[in-house]
Amino acid sequence: MTASGTFGYGAEFMPYMDLSKLGAIVVKGLSLYPRQGNPAPRIVETPCGMLNAIGLQNVGVDDFIEKKLPLLKGVDTHVIANIFGETIEDYIEVAKRLDGAKGVSALEINISCPNVKKGGIVFGTDPQEAFKVVSAVRNATRLPVITKLSPNVTDIKVMVKAVEDGGSDAISLINTITGMVIDTERRKPVLATATGGLSGPAIRPIAVRMVWQAAQVAKVPIIGMGGIVSANDALEFLIAGATAVQVGTANFIEPDSSVRVAIGIAEYVSRKKTRITDVIGSLRIA
């Protein structure tokens, strides 16, 4: 899969790759109304990654349904709509509007984005609030619900249990890790918002660890992400217990990174003369 926020609304990448080779496209996060996002600068490169504070800029759920989604008609892959809101009511309304949208296969609830001043972060770090928003969305749609978890928590296992109890059909993790870059000449943050979300290879070991921890308690499928740029990276997540993976920041470097990762996984399975189901959760500690 592609990770939300790194692949636009899908159609933008049609000139560069065959989208049908992907298991799913997770589109840019959708809110009830259009958002302009944060002021510039909003992105800065870091060693082995990038820091972003886009602020969830998007066209809004209605424009997506009317103009963006039809462009994916005929593409033989699943379209997953990532959604977010500033209140539980926002989440409910966005979910309801997407529920009847032809071509949407599932919803991914973003309760973990760290780069806005209000909204998602409170849901993503409080088990009770996470339970409330997930259960509300679960009751508002017939679509499968995936909950995207934040790494900025004390105990990921507690959050896994909370969203499972709320009715989440699957869990995806991790989202970006809150970070900061400082301009030493000006003695000011580089990003206009001071902090942003760190992504890329720098966070992969943390992401793999958290997927492994989540897999110890999760009863629903886990989608792993965080710094995947190669098939070997993806295999770490699968061995740790993820049943699927998302490729994010790598899409900015090579638009077809997700397809390359999928091909590499298939080659690994063939070389090992095994099945992908035998790879998932096969980590040996002792």
mmCIF file of C-alpha atoms in Angstrom, residues 78-228:
data_model
loop_
_atom_site.group_PDB
_atom_site.id
_atom_site.type_symbol
_atom_site.label_atom_id
_atom_site.label_comp_id
_atom_site.label_asym_id
_atom_site.label_seq_id
_atom_site.Cartn_x
_atom_site.Cartn_y
_atom_site.Cartn_z
ATOM 1 C CA HIS A 78 -8.460 -0.752 -3.452
ATOM 2 C CA VAL A 79 -8.886 2.898 -2.521
ATOM 3 C CA ILE A 80 -8.672 3.630 1.202
ATOM 4 C CA ALA A 81 -9.803 7.054 2.371
ATOM 5 C CA ASN A 82 -7.791 8.500 5.236
ATOM 6 C CA ILE A 83 -10.001 10.776 7.342
ATOM 7 C CA PHE A 84 -9.554 13.154 10.259
ATOM 8 C CA GLY A 85 -11.433 15.787 12.191
ATOM 9 C CA GLU A 86 -11.220 18.258 15.016
ATOM 10 C CA THR A 87 -14.259 16.795 16.786
ATOM 11 C CA ILE A 88 -15.916 13.399 16.910
ATOM 12 C CA GLU A 89 -18.805 14.921 14.962
ATOM 13 C CA ASP A 90 -16.386 15.826 12.141
ATOM 14 C CA TYR A 91 -15.180 12.234 11.921
ATOM 15 C CA ILE A 92 -18.750 10.930 11.871
ATOM 16 C CA GLU A 93 -19.854 13.252 9.079
ATOM 17 C CA VAL A 94 -16.830 12.535 6.864
ATOM 18 C CA ALA A 95 -17.321 8.798 7.379
ATOM 19 C CA LYS A 96 -21.004 9.029 6.442
ATOM 20 C CA ARG A 97 -20.255 10.914 3.234
ATOM 21 C CA LEU A 98 -17.659 8.360 2.170
ATOM 22 C CA ASP A 99 -19.854 5.416 3.144
ATOM 23 C CA GLY A 100 -21.863 5.637 -0.034
ATOM 24 C CA ALA A 101 -19.036 6.735 -2.319
ATOM 25 C CA LYS A 102 -18.545 4.213 -5.107
ATOM 26 C CA GLY A 103 -14.927 3.084 -5.286
ATOM 27 C CA VAL A 104 -13.945 3.532 -1.634
ATOM 28 C CA SER A 105 -12.964 0.194 -0.082
ATOM 29 C CA ALA A 106 -12.184 1.227 3.505
ATOM 30 C CA LEU A 107 -11.534 4.118 5.856
ATOM 31 C CA GLU A 108 -8.306 4.839 7.723
ATOM 32 C CA ILE A 109 -8.920 7.054 10.755
ATOM 33 C CA ASN A 110 -6.074 9.451 11.443
ATOM 34 C CA ILE A 111 -6.079 10.040 15.198
ATOM 35 C CA SER A 112 -2.327 10.527 15.373
ATOM 36 C CA CYS A 113 -1.154 13.446 13.277
ATOM 37 C CA PRO A 114 1.274 15.574 15.343
ATOM 38 C CA ASN A 115 1.600 18.633 13.132
ATOM 39 C CA VAL A 116 -1.623 20.557 13.766
ATOM 40 C CA LYS A 117 -2.415 22.793 16.709
ATOM 41 C CA LYS A 118 -5.763 21.179 17.434
ATOM 42 C CA GLY A 119 -7.618 17.994 16.605
ATOM 43 C CA GLY A 120 -6.109 14.557 16.101
ATOM 44 C CA ILE A 121 -3.333 14.561 18.659
ATOM 45 C CA VAL A 122 -5.715 14.424 21.634
ATOM 46 C CA PHE A 123 -7.499 11.399 20.188
ATOM 47 C CA GLY A 124 -4.237 9.640 19.399
ATOM 48 C CA THR A 125 -2.705 9.889 22.842
ATOM 49 C CA ASP A 126 -5.703 9.295 25.111
ATOM 50 C CA PRO A 127 -7.131 5.733 25.177
ATOM 51 C CA GLN A 128 -10.610 6.879 26.185
ATOM 52 C CA GLU A 129 -10.799 9.497 23.431
ATOM 53 C CA ALA A 130 -9.421 7.010 20.919
ATOM 54 C CA PHE A 131 -12.118 4.527 21.877
ATOM 55 C CA LYS A 132 -14.815 7.181 21.508
ATOM 56 C CA VAL A 133 -13.821 8.340 18.043
ATOM 57 C CA VAL A 134 -13.287 4.830 16.690
ATOM 58 C CA SER A 135 -16.604 3.553 18.010
ATOM 59 C CA ALA A 136 -18.345 6.626 16.585
ATOM 60 C CA VAL A 137 -16.894 6.048 13.117
ATOM 61 C CA ARG A 138 -17.585 2.314 13.361
ATOM 62 C CA ASN A 139 -21.267 3.081 13.961
ATOM 63 C CA ALA A 140 -21.372 5.615 11.124
ATOM 64 C CA THR A 141 -20.161 3.414 8.259
ATOM 65 C CA ARG A 142 -20.460 -0.028 6.745
ATOM 66 C CA LEU A 143 -16.914 0.202 5.403
ATOM 67 C CA PRO A 144 -13.976 -1.549 7.085
ATOM 68 C CA VAL A 145 -12.283 0.777 9.573
ATOM 69 C CA ILE A 146 -8.505 0.993 10.019
ATOM 70 C CA THR A 147 -7.157 3.106 12.871
ATOM 71 C CA LYS A 148 -3.779 4.792 12.392
ATOM 72 C CA LEU A 149 -1.904 5.013 15.675
ATOM 73 C CA SER A 150 0.551 7.595 16.932
ATOM 74 C CA PRO A 151 4.029 6.635 18.186
ATOM 75 C CA ASN A 152 3.941 9.585 20.580
ATOM 76 C CA VAL A 153 2.465 7.537 23.426
ATOM 77 C CA THR A 154 3.753 5.867 26.582
ATOM 78 C CA ASP A 155 2.357 2.387 25.870
ATOM 79 C CA ILE A 156 1.277 1.390 22.352
ATOM 80 C CA LYS A 157 -0.377 -1.771 23.669
ATOM 81 C CA VAL A 158 -2.897 0.299 25.619
ATOM 82 C CA MET A 159 -3.837 2.199 22.460
ATOM 83 C CA VAL A 160 -4.167 -1.035 20.475
ATOM 84 C CA LYS A 161 -6.617 -2.391 23.039
ATOM 85 C CA ALA A 162 -8.584 0.880 23.086
ATOM 86 C CA VAL A 163 -9.185 1.051 19.332
ATOM 87 C CA GLU A 164 -9.904 -2.672 19.106
ATOM 88 C CA ASP A 165 -12.547 -2.279 21.792
ATOM 89 C CA GLY A 166 -13.927 0.627 19.775
ATOM 90 C CA GLY A 167 -14.493 -1.680 16.808
ATOM 91 C CA SER A 168 -11.487 -1.058 14.556
ATOM 92 C CA ASP A 169 -11.162 -3.786 11.922
ATOM 93 C CA ALA A 170 -7.419 -3.246 11.545
ATOM 94 C CA ILE A 171 -4.618 -1.063 12.907
ATOM 95 C CA SER A 172 -1.913 0.853 11.045
ATOM 96 C CA LEU A 173 1.253 2.185 12.651
ATOM 97 C CA ILE A 174 3.330 4.203 13.047
ATOM 98 C CA ASN A 175 2.561 7.751 12.075
ATOM 99 C CA THR A 176 5.328 10.347 12.209
ATOM 100 C CA ILE A 177 7.333 11.144 15.335
ATOM 101 C CA THR A 178 7.285 14.717 16.584
ATOM 102 C CA GLY A 179 10.584 16.499 15.965
ATOM 103 C CA MET A 180 12.274 19.868 15.468
ATOM 104 C CA VAL A 181 15.037 21.343 13.330
ATOM 105 C CA ILE A 182 16.697 24.630 14.359
ATOM 106 C CA ASP A 183 18.374 27.218 12.148
ATOM 107 C CA THR A 184 21.452 27.943 14.275
ATOM 108 C CA GLU A 185 22.244 31.229 12.490
ATOM 109 C CA ARG A 186 18.816 32.674 13.234
ATOM 110 C CA ARG A 187 18.299 30.616 16.390
ATOM 111 C CA LYS A 188 14.793 29.849 15.213
ATOM 112 C CA PRO A 189 12.950 26.704 14.156
ATOM 113 C CA VAL A 190 13.154 25.990 10.440
ATOM 114 C CA LEU A 191 9.480 25.053 10.242
ATOM 115 C CA ALA A 192 6.946 27.847 10.617
ATOM 116 C CA THR A 193 5.105 25.735 13.190
ATOM 117 C CA ALA A 194 8.330 25.002 15.127
ATOM 118 C CA THR A 195 7.710 21.238 15.285
ATOM 119 C CA GLY A 196 6.696 18.687 12.683
ATOM 120 C CA GLY A 197 6.420 15.007 11.944
ATOM 121 C CA LEU A 198 9.620 13.029 11.329
ATOM 122 C CA SER A 199 9.440 10.271 8.709
ATOM 123 C CA GLY A 200 11.821 8.224 6.602
ATOM 124 C CA PRO A 201 14.450 5.561 7.371
ATOM 125 C CA ALA A 202 15.491 7.305 10.596
ATOM 126 C CA ILE A 203 12.302 6.149 12.324
ATOM 127 C CA ARG A 204 12.193 2.557 11.003
ATOM 128 C CA PRO A 205 13.741 0.800 14.034
ATOM 129 C CA ILE A 206 11.218 2.536 16.293
ATOM 130 C CA ALA A 207 8.372 1.604 13.945
ATOM 131 C CA VAL A 208 9.427 -2.053 13.776
ATOM 132 C CA ARG A 209 9.652 -2.218 17.574
ATOM 133 C CA MET A 210 6.183 -0.745 18.001
ATOM 134 C CA VAL A 211 4.655 -3.080 15.416
ATOM 135 C CA TRP A 212 6.211 -6.012 17.267
ATOM 136 C CA GLN A 213 4.757 -4.745 20.547
ATOM 137 C CA ALA A 214 1.344 -4.179 18.980
ATOM 138 C CA ALA A 215 1.345 -7.659 17.454
ATOM 139 C CA GLN A 216 1.737 -9.194 20.908
ATOM 140 C CA VAL A 217 -1.726 -8.015 21.926
ATOM 141 C CA ALA A 218 -3.627 -7.229 18.710
ATOM 142 C CA LYS A 219 -6.510 -9.433 17.644
ATOM 143 C CA VAL A 220 -6.978 -7.609 14.343
ATOM 144 C CA PRO A 221 -4.588 -7.296 11.375
ATOM 145 C CA ILE A 222 -1.714 -4.830 11.642
ATOM 146 C CA ILE A 223 -0.444 -2.639 8.801
ATOM 147 C CA GLY A 224 3.147 -1.593 9.405
ATOM 148 C CA MET A 225 4.829 1.567 8.193
ATOM 149 C CA GLY A 226 7.654 3.927 9.008
ATOM 150 C CA GLY A 227 10.789 4.368 6.917
ATOM 151 C CA ILE A 228 10.255 1.574 4.397
#
